[in-house]
Amino acid sequence: MTTTSPTPLDSARLTRAQRATLPLNADVVQALAEQHGVCIRPLAMRRIDTTTGRVDIVPVPCGSTRDDQCPPCADKARRLRMAQCCQGWHVEQEPVTQRTKPTEEHQALMAARADLLAAYTECKALGDEDTAEQITESVAELDTELRAAGVRGRLAPLDPPPRPVKRSTRRRQDAPNLPRRPIQRRTIGQVFAGRYRPSTFLTLTLDSYGRVDTDGAAVDPDHYDYRRAARDAIHFPALVDRFWQNTRRCVGWDVQYFGTVEPQKRGAPHFHAALRGTIPRAELRAITAATYHQIWWPNHDQLVYTGDRLPVWDTRAKTFTDPDTGTPLPTWDQACANSTKPAHVVRFGEQVHVKGILGGTEEAGRHIGYLTKYLTKTIGQAAGLGEHATDAQREHVHRLHAELQITPCSPRCAVWLLYGIQPKGARHSMTPGRCKGKAHKPEHLGIAGRRVLVSRKWSNKTLDDHRAERSAFVRQLLEQAGIQPDHGPQDGPYRWERTAPTDPDVPARPVLLLHAVAERQRWKAEYTAAQLATSGSPPTTNYSTAANQAA
Ligand SMILES: [Zn+2]
Ligand SMILES: [Zn+2]
């Protein structure tokens, strides 16, 4: 039997067009790396073993969360989020750890600190600066001791900052038509029929701004309310925050959630959340309807400066002025003090989608997948604005973006100058109307904040904790099987150094990638061996995912 080998190519005899169709070495290696789940654009770091002096160039994953930048890293990040979501959703025991009780040492240190604080205030009042300075040093020493003893939280400063001016009652944002119950310390859901502890999948959307077609583009762009759409998008995270506050107050327990902010096809953000436990549907609807967020910013309905006529910085007065008259523009605080009504109010739309979901079911897994589905995409991509977008879609996004360019994103936004108001912290390097905030960028559609919002007591772990947990799982399995990884805890400690691409010891990217692929294969082989040794059965896909995560 003859072996089938590919026909060798004689590149000298190929035309330029034919040669152009051949894959590049770098592309082949990249495809291989992707197939093995290895980062395709790693950072070459120099790892120095400080015990043995051995120096290696090690590929460190880029850690991108975006699929168009690095598919393996993005996939890994998404899987970690899935694990985080899964761990908190149907928890049956309170995940909150009890704080340790303060010891006598803690209390003694704190008492000494309080005495010093009192002495400091007295010295300050008497004008005894020298003693005050000595006390400052002693307090700093005490603080170090307190931290070393494991005390967390803010310690009272020696010079308390001036009390903030209290907001008047007209700025209250509570929802008066909702019941209000004292909040219990409970975060887990109720059990039904003695054994079912369902949780909830919730979707909140914004109001309609005008009719849209099936691709999400405005049917009549001239009558679509782009201004409200832009402002609602920018203030959406604040509205979501307000929603959880109201929910906790209304239902009377410490509701926990894992949620993602995603764009709808029309470009407006909506919020999907896995919520631990259940809340009656009618109650969730009532809370959504009653929730609103007022933006107490200066009015910004009318542009004052456009085109080339823009405010000018007065270097002597250190303030922005009118280009014609030279009069200083009102500062942020002045403009705020003058405003009598909120510049904008955000509310949710009428659509509230609520679904009860039992833990460990196929449905739970599907919804976790749904929640995290678009995390590897940019907002624009997730809204379906790729290369296949229709003309109407492009026009729609163009209009929304034009509005976002003249919508201030924060009190420090340089867009305020177009409305004749100096932003907070105005300085000469600001260009009127130009703000680097993500909200103004076309691919963000005004959605500038975090994509994943997780409440603090969801799993009581940070993302880093979840990451460490996964690698610990794999390491433990290897240890159980008696497999010693190539470089384990017995090596090191390591010192890490950045490299420059021109360093003679840094290999080209394809070489670095191949190194990483080989490493990954070795890892997987070890892992499979460990799996077989401990359980006697071949690993399931689930476990190999864990290995991918940890490696
Ligand atoms: Zn990567
Ligand atoms: Zn801005």
XYZ file of C-alpha atoms and ligand atoms in Angstrom:
553
model
C 0.000 0.000 0.000
C 1.319 3.409 -0.888
C 1.097 6.221 1.568
C -0.824 9.237 0.404
C 1.314 12.275 0.837
C 0.329 15.774 -0.285
C 1.723 16.770 -3.646
C 4.726 19.004 -3.002
C 4.280 22.529 -4.277
C 6.931 24.162 -6.360
C 6.343 27.713 -5.343
C 8.690 29.030 -8.014
C 6.292 27.838 -10.695
C 3.164 29.348 -9.126
C 1.764 32.668 -10.275
C 1.574 35.499 -7.815
C -2.220 35.088 -7.583
C -1.807 31.380 -6.874
C 0.834 32.038 -4.238
C -1.454 34.557 -2.578
C -3.984 31.799 -1.915
C -1.522 29.668 0.081
C -1.939 29.819 3.852
C 0.727 31.670 5.777
C 2.758 29.870 8.398
C 1.489 32.278 11.033
C -2.147 31.558 10.094
C -1.643 27.798 10.293
C -0.083 28.098 13.740
C -2.849 30.427 14.884
C -5.534 28.002 13.722
C -3.736 25.235 15.601
C -3.594 27.364 18.742
C -7.305 28.150 18.503
C -8.093 24.485 18.082
C -6.204 23.708 21.278
C -7.745 26.595 23.197
C -4.438 28.417 23.494
C -4.229 32.219 23.502
C -3.396 33.428 19.982
C -1.735 36.700 20.926
C 0.197 35.934 24.099
C 2.569 38.273 25.821
C 6.120 36.920 25.986
C 7.284 37.198 29.598
C 10.677 36.305 30.958
C 10.323 33.914 33.898
C 13.341 33.715 36.148
C 13.547 30.940 38.722
C 15.254 32.729 41.598
C 16.447 29.423 43.147
C 18.017 27.755 40.144
C 18.585 30.842 38.001
C 16.868 29.200 35.051
C 15.374 31.673 32.584
C 12.449 30.828 30.295
C 10.395 32.890 27.905
C 6.834 31.981 28.746
C 3.699 32.884 26.766
C 1.221 34.616 29.056
C -2.397 34.692 27.774
C -3.700 38.086 26.664
C -6.873 37.634 28.721
C -9.130 39.402 26.224
C -12.866 38.961 26.636
C -13.563 39.633 22.967
C -13.967 36.924 20.413
C -12.660 39.051 17.539
C -9.424 39.653 19.444
C -8.645 36.238 20.890
C -11.277 33.460 20.652
C -9.628 31.092 23.181
C -9.206 33.760 25.880
C -12.719 35.130 25.251
C -14.190 31.644 25.535
C -12.304 31.017 28.754
C -13.547 34.307 30.221
C -17.111 33.495 29.245
C -16.929 30.034 30.809
C -15.691 31.563 34.021
C -18.699 33.887 34.043
C -20.945 30.882 33.425
C -19.431 29.127 36.421
C -19.918 32.245 38.520
C -23.532 32.558 37.412
C -24.219 28.880 38.043
C -22.679 28.842 41.527
C -24.908 31.536 42.941
C -28.215 30.922 41.247
C -29.666 28.048 43.215
C -27.591 28.209 46.385
C -29.289 26.428 49.266
C -27.171 27.756 52.103
C -26.385 31.362 52.859
C -23.067 32.013 51.104
C -22.175 34.790 53.510
C -19.303 34.094 55.850
C -19.617 35.333 59.397
C -17.031 37.894 60.381
C -14.776 36.884 63.247
C -15.542 38.648 66.512
C -13.177 41.493 67.478
C -10.525 40.217 69.897
C -9.285 42.020 73.014
C -6.207 43.110 71.085
C -8.382 44.682 68.390
C -10.368 46.525 71.009
C -7.283 47.751 72.881
C -5.730 49.091 69.686
C -8.963 50.800 68.730
C -9.313 52.409 72.169
C -5.741 53.737 71.991
C -6.500 55.154 68.571
C -9.633 56.911 69.856
C -7.608 58.556 72.679
C -4.996 59.767 70.197
C -7.708 61.126 67.931
C -9.162 63.166 70.797
C -5.700 64.454 71.745
C -5.085 65.433 68.122
C -8.256 67.484 67.896
C -7.323 69.252 71.155
C -3.788 70.055 69.937
C -5.180 71.386 66.671
C -7.602 73.621 68.564
C -4.743 74.953 70.728
C -2.524 75.481 67.691
C 0.105 72.995 68.926
C 1.245 71.812 65.486
C 4.334 69.916 66.718
C 2.429 67.612 69.036
C -0.282 67.175 66.394
C 2.367 66.004 63.959
C 3.759 63.498 66.484
C 0.272 62.171 67.090
C -0.236 61.779 63.329
C 2.805 59.514 63.212
C 1.619 57.413 66.157
C -1.819 57.023 64.596
C -0.227 55.862 61.342
C 1.707 53.214 63.303
C -1.453 52.097 65.090
C -3.284 51.859 61.786
C -0.598 49.569 60.418
C -0.952 47.367 63.497
C -4.733 47.293 63.142
C -4.472 46.268 59.508
C -1.923 43.614 60.409
C -4.354 42.321 63.045
C -6.870 41.843 60.250
C -9.188 44.818 60.758
C -10.919 45.850 57.544
C -12.959 48.888 56.636
C -12.405 52.621 56.792
C -10.696 54.058 59.868
C -11.817 57.503 61.013
C -9.480 60.138 59.508
C -7.669 62.632 61.781
C -9.126 65.589 59.907
C -12.724 64.774 59.023
C -13.768 66.151 55.627
C -16.454 68.859 55.615
C -19.950 67.430 55.761
C -21.650 67.341 52.358
C -24.571 69.682 51.920
C -27.770 67.738 52.460
C -29.947 67.353 49.414
C -33.388 68.789 49.748
C -36.356 66.443 49.914
C -37.512 67.329 46.394
C -34.648 65.161 45.136
C -35.851 62.012 46.816
C -36.060 59.097 44.455
C -38.051 56.597 46.448
C -41.060 54.856 45.037
C -43.902 55.874 47.354
C -46.501 53.555 45.855
C -44.618 50.373 46.781
C -44.939 48.532 50.076
C -41.873 48.815 52.243
C -40.707 45.948 54.431
C -37.691 45.784 56.727
C -34.895 43.869 54.990
C -34.034 40.497 56.562
C -30.520 39.110 56.316
C -31.732 36.269 54.100
C -30.414 35.954 50.523
C -31.638 32.485 49.533
C -34.994 31.611 48.053
C -37.982 29.931 49.644
C -38.655 26.211 49.443
C -41.937 25.093 47.910
C -43.673 21.751 48.484
C -40.905 20.761 50.857
C -38.232 20.273 48.211
C -38.374 22.784 45.340
C -36.329 25.930 45.606
C -36.884 27.695 42.284
C -35.026 30.777 41.147
C -35.925 33.404 38.583
C -34.846 34.592 35.164
C -35.772 38.219 34.637
C -35.571 40.564 31.634
C -36.070 44.313 31.895
C -36.322 46.547 28.836
C -36.610 50.239 28.096
C -39.617 51.998 26.649
C -40.378 52.342 22.940
C -38.929 55.369 21.108
C -40.845 54.759 17.886
C -41.675 51.833 15.605
C -38.812 49.660 14.371
C -38.557 47.054 11.619
C -37.525 43.420 12.094
C -33.833 44.415 12.045
C -34.399 46.996 14.769
C -34.080 50.043 12.495
C -36.498 52.943 12.942
C -39.370 52.833 10.461
C -39.620 56.617 10.530
C -36.259 58.010 11.710
C -37.581 61.582 11.772
C -40.097 60.671 14.441
C -38.017 58.189 16.425
C -37.051 59.734 19.783
C -33.268 59.465 19.520
C -32.700 61.984 22.295
C -34.578 59.934 24.874
C -32.981 56.746 23.536
C -29.483 58.227 23.990
C -30.146 59.539 27.497
C -31.869 56.358 28.622
C -28.911 54.278 27.393
C -26.400 56.411 29.274
C -28.363 56.295 32.529
C -29.513 52.692 32.264
C -27.029 51.302 34.866
C -28.282 53.816 37.445
C -31.847 52.738 36.750
C -30.920 49.074 37.233
C -29.279 49.945 40.568
C -32.415 51.738 41.646
C -34.468 48.704 40.645
C -32.524 46.414 42.997
C -32.793 48.914 45.852
C -36.531 49.099 45.405
C -36.824 45.342 45.052
C -35.004 44.662 48.322
C -37.066 47.228 50.185
C -40.299 45.924 48.749
C -39.804 42.190 49.202
C -37.973 42.473 52.516
C -34.988 40.213 51.905
C -31.523 40.731 50.483
C -32.199 39.751 46.841
C -29.082 38.623 44.926
C -28.547 38.656 41.176
C -26.162 37.963 38.324
C -27.097 40.129 35.363
C -25.827 41.213 31.977
C -26.509 44.417 30.081
C -27.005 43.695 26.387
C -28.180 45.766 23.449
C -31.421 44.965 21.703
C -31.487 45.109 17.913
C -32.826 48.670 18.093
C -29.680 49.645 20.012
C -31.342 50.164 23.402
C -29.861 48.324 26.389
C -31.845 45.663 28.183
C -31.017 43.695 31.286
C -31.135 39.945 31.774
C -30.719 38.676 35.285
C -30.542 35.405 37.095
C -32.187 36.195 40.412
C -31.822 33.896 43.402
C -35.165 32.794 44.785
C -38.601 33.860 43.618
C -40.654 37.012 43.831
C -44.319 37.024 42.788
C -44.678 38.094 39.173
C -47.164 40.828 40.009
C -44.797 42.252 42.605
C -41.875 42.344 40.128
C -44.109 44.105 37.638
C -45.214 46.637 40.235
C -41.596 47.314 41.259
C -40.530 47.757 37.632
C -43.390 50.149 36.953
C -42.658 52.193 40.078
C -38.907 52.430 39.532
C -37.451 55.581 38.018
C -34.195 57.490 38.192
C -33.968 61.263 38.082
C -30.872 62.901 36.620
C -30.266 66.087 38.591
C -27.967 67.616 36.043
C -28.330 71.058 34.475
C -30.813 71.236 31.644
C -29.196 70.307 28.325
C -31.987 70.471 25.783
C -30.663 73.382 23.733
C -27.184 73.520 22.194
C -25.622 76.935 22.832
C -22.349 76.566 20.921
C -22.016 74.737 17.625
C -19.667 74.587 14.642
C -16.643 76.869 15.037
C -18.225 79.073 17.672
C -17.056 77.318 20.832
C -16.189 78.393 24.383
C -12.588 79.563 24.855
C -10.293 78.901 27.785
C -9.154 82.049 29.578
C -5.653 81.223 30.812
C -5.603 84.018 33.370
C -9.000 83.424 34.928
C -8.569 79.611 34.473
C -12.089 79.257 33.198
C -14.020 78.723 29.977
C -15.599 81.850 28.546
C -18.022 82.886 25.842
C -16.064 83.396 22.580
C -17.783 86.704 21.797
C -18.218 88.452 25.132
C -15.463 86.801 27.171
C -17.803 86.318 30.131
C -17.064 83.170 32.150
C -19.513 80.310 31.683
C -21.365 79.050 34.770
C -19.455 76.362 36.633
C -20.914 72.905 37.174
C -21.926 73.661 40.759
C -23.550 76.958 39.817
C -25.510 75.371 36.986
C -26.639 72.520 39.256
C -27.748 74.901 41.987
C -29.908 76.720 39.457
C -31.716 73.675 38.157
C -35.219 73.270 39.524
C -36.214 70.030 37.860
C -34.346 66.909 36.765
C -32.766 67.126 33.321
C -33.969 63.632 32.562
C -35.962 60.793 34.116
C -35.331 57.170 33.109
C -37.935 54.461 33.510
C -38.299 50.906 32.296
C -40.638 49.955 29.490
C -43.759 47.917 30.052
C -42.252 44.599 29.029
C -41.106 42.576 32.012
C -40.258 38.981 31.365
C -40.233 36.677 34.410
C -39.600 32.947 34.416
C -39.230 30.499 37.291
C -36.356 28.034 36.900
C -35.347 25.018 38.967
C -31.712 24.347 39.798
C -29.725 21.651 38.001
C -32.207 21.412 35.135
C -31.414 21.578 31.439
C -33.410 24.792 31.389
C -31.144 26.392 34.006
C -28.092 25.553 31.899
C -29.720 26.968 28.785
C -30.519 30.233 30.505
C -26.986 30.562 31.869
C -25.785 30.129 28.293
C -28.252 32.757 27.167
C -27.162 35.208 29.867
C -23.511 34.958 28.862
C -23.975 34.420 25.134
C -22.938 37.881 23.930
C -20.224 38.621 26.464
C -17.522 37.877 23.891
C -18.991 40.404 21.449
C -18.809 44.189 21.396
C -22.076 46.041 21.945
C -22.273 46.821 18.224
C -21.709 43.200 17.240
C -24.238 41.981 19.789
C -26.806 44.396 18.337
C -26.295 42.755 14.933
C -24.390 45.633 13.375
C -21.831 43.571 11.526
C -21.042 43.644 7.842
C -24.517 42.331 7.004
C -26.344 45.323 8.478
C -29.017 46.832 6.246
C -28.944 50.446 5.040
C -31.825 51.242 7.370
C -29.867 49.790 10.293
C -26.811 51.873 9.403
C -28.916 55.023 9.171
C -30.579 54.213 12.500
C -27.259 53.717 14.280
C -25.848 56.812 12.615
C -28.699 58.912 14.022
C -28.371 57.390 17.491
C -24.637 58.028 17.463
C -25.136 61.644 16.348
C -27.396 62.151 19.374
C -24.924 60.417 21.707
C -22.218 62.821 20.570
C -24.157 65.746 22.007
C -25.386 63.909 25.123
C -23.196 64.493 28.196
C -22.087 61.182 29.694
C -21.020 62.422 33.139
C -20.549 65.662 35.093
C -16.931 65.740 33.830
C -17.903 65.368 30.165
C -16.552 68.012 27.760
C -19.872 67.923 25.888
C -21.281 70.217 28.632
C -19.350 73.107 27.078
C -21.619 72.916 24.010
C -24.503 73.725 26.366
C -22.659 76.706 27.844
C -21.812 74.950 31.107
C -18.350 74.229 32.459
C -18.005 70.554 33.304
C -16.879 69.516 36.767
C -13.097 69.865 36.949
C -12.914 72.025 33.797
C -9.328 72.519 32.638
C -7.515 73.980 29.673
C -6.784 70.613 28.020
C -10.510 70.043 27.430
C -11.834 70.479 23.896
C -15.485 71.544 23.874
C -17.647 68.663 22.668
C -14.843 66.104 22.643
C -15.091 63.464 25.348
C -13.193 60.212 25.403
C -15.983 58.471 27.332
C -17.020 55.099 25.915
C -20.658 56.226 25.768
C -19.937 58.463 22.768
C -18.150 55.812 20.717
C -20.192 54.422 17.805
C -19.610 50.760 18.713
C -20.922 51.234 22.265
C -24.356 52.733 21.476
C -24.238 54.660 24.748
C -23.762 51.496 26.811
C -20.538 52.357 28.550
C -20.650 50.685 31.936
C -19.906 47.131 32.946
C -21.551 44.363 30.957
C -21.869 41.973 33.881
C -23.429 43.179 37.114
C -23.189 40.790 40.053
C -24.477 41.498 43.543
C -21.984 41.096 46.356
C -23.492 38.085 48.065
C -24.146 36.146 44.851
C -21.450 33.527 45.393
C -19.473 35.560 47.942
C -16.456 35.110 45.669
C -14.657 37.416 43.284
C -13.914 36.405 39.730
C -10.318 35.752 40.818
C -11.581 33.438 43.563
C -13.555 31.481 40.977
C -10.482 31.288 38.744
C -8.266 30.050 41.578
C -10.884 27.491 42.565
C -10.784 25.931 39.106
C -7.022 25.564 38.961
C -7.003 24.199 42.507
C -9.494 21.540 41.402
C -7.221 20.361 38.597
C -4.083 20.493 40.748
C -5.762 18.416 43.418
C -6.773 15.805 40.875
C -3.207 15.557 39.578
C -1.891 15.201 43.103
C -4.390 12.456 43.930
C -3.127 10.522 40.916
C 0.464 11.087 42.002
C 1.291 13.125 38.908
C 3.881 15.797 39.430
C 3.500 18.647 36.940
C 6.675 19.769 35.142
C 6.944 22.951 37.077
C 5.104 22.673 40.315
C 5.219 24.376 43.670
C 8.708 22.972 44.265
C 10.123 25.348 41.640
C 10.487 29.067 41.985
C 9.870 31.506 43.498
C 9.800 33.232 40.149
C 10.614 36.750 39.161
C 8.794 38.004 36.067
C 10.149 40.460 33.549
C 8.573 42.111 30.558
C 10.297 41.611 27.242
C 10.727 43.808 24.192
C 10.042 42.268 20.766
C 13.613 43.098 19.778
C 15.175 41.101 22.648
C 17.355 38.356 21.144
C 15.909 35.639 23.411
C 12.269 36.340 22.493
C 11.071 33.893 19.825
C 8.752 34.901 16.999
C 5.044 34.620 17.755
C 4.497 31.349 15.818
C 7.259 29.697 17.854
C 5.753 31.021 21.064
C 2.335 29.690 20.043
C 3.692 26.255 19.180
C 5.389 26.179 22.573
C 2.051 26.969 24.223
C 0.249 24.300 22.177
C 2.823 21.665 23.192
C 2.463 22.706 26.824
C -1.305 22.446 26.578
C -1.138 18.968 25.051
C 1.161 17.795 27.832
C -1.245 19.255 30.376
C -4.222 17.516 28.841
C -2.393 14.192 28.707
C -1.496 14.500 32.390
C -5.010 15.450 33.210
C -6.525 12.518 31.350
C -4.086 10.176 33.061
C -5.044 11.600 36.439
C -8.697 11.261 35.602
C -8.278 7.624 34.618
C -6.138 6.866 37.640
C -8.572 8.321 40.164
C -11.886 7.240 38.702
C -11.015 4.494 36.259
C -13.192 6.077 33.595
C -12.278 8.388 30.736
C -12.853 12.067 31.409
C -16.129 13.657 30.477
C -16.271 16.871 28.477
C -17.056 18.748 31.633
C -13.789 17.856 33.246
C -11.695 18.603 30.215
C -13.316 22.009 30.236
C -12.123 22.414 33.787
C -8.627 21.483 32.638
C -8.814 24.064 29.879
C -9.880 26.634 32.393
C -7.127 25.891 34.799
C -4.275 25.553 32.350
Zn -5.598 35.580 24.340
Zn -18.632 62.247 27.760
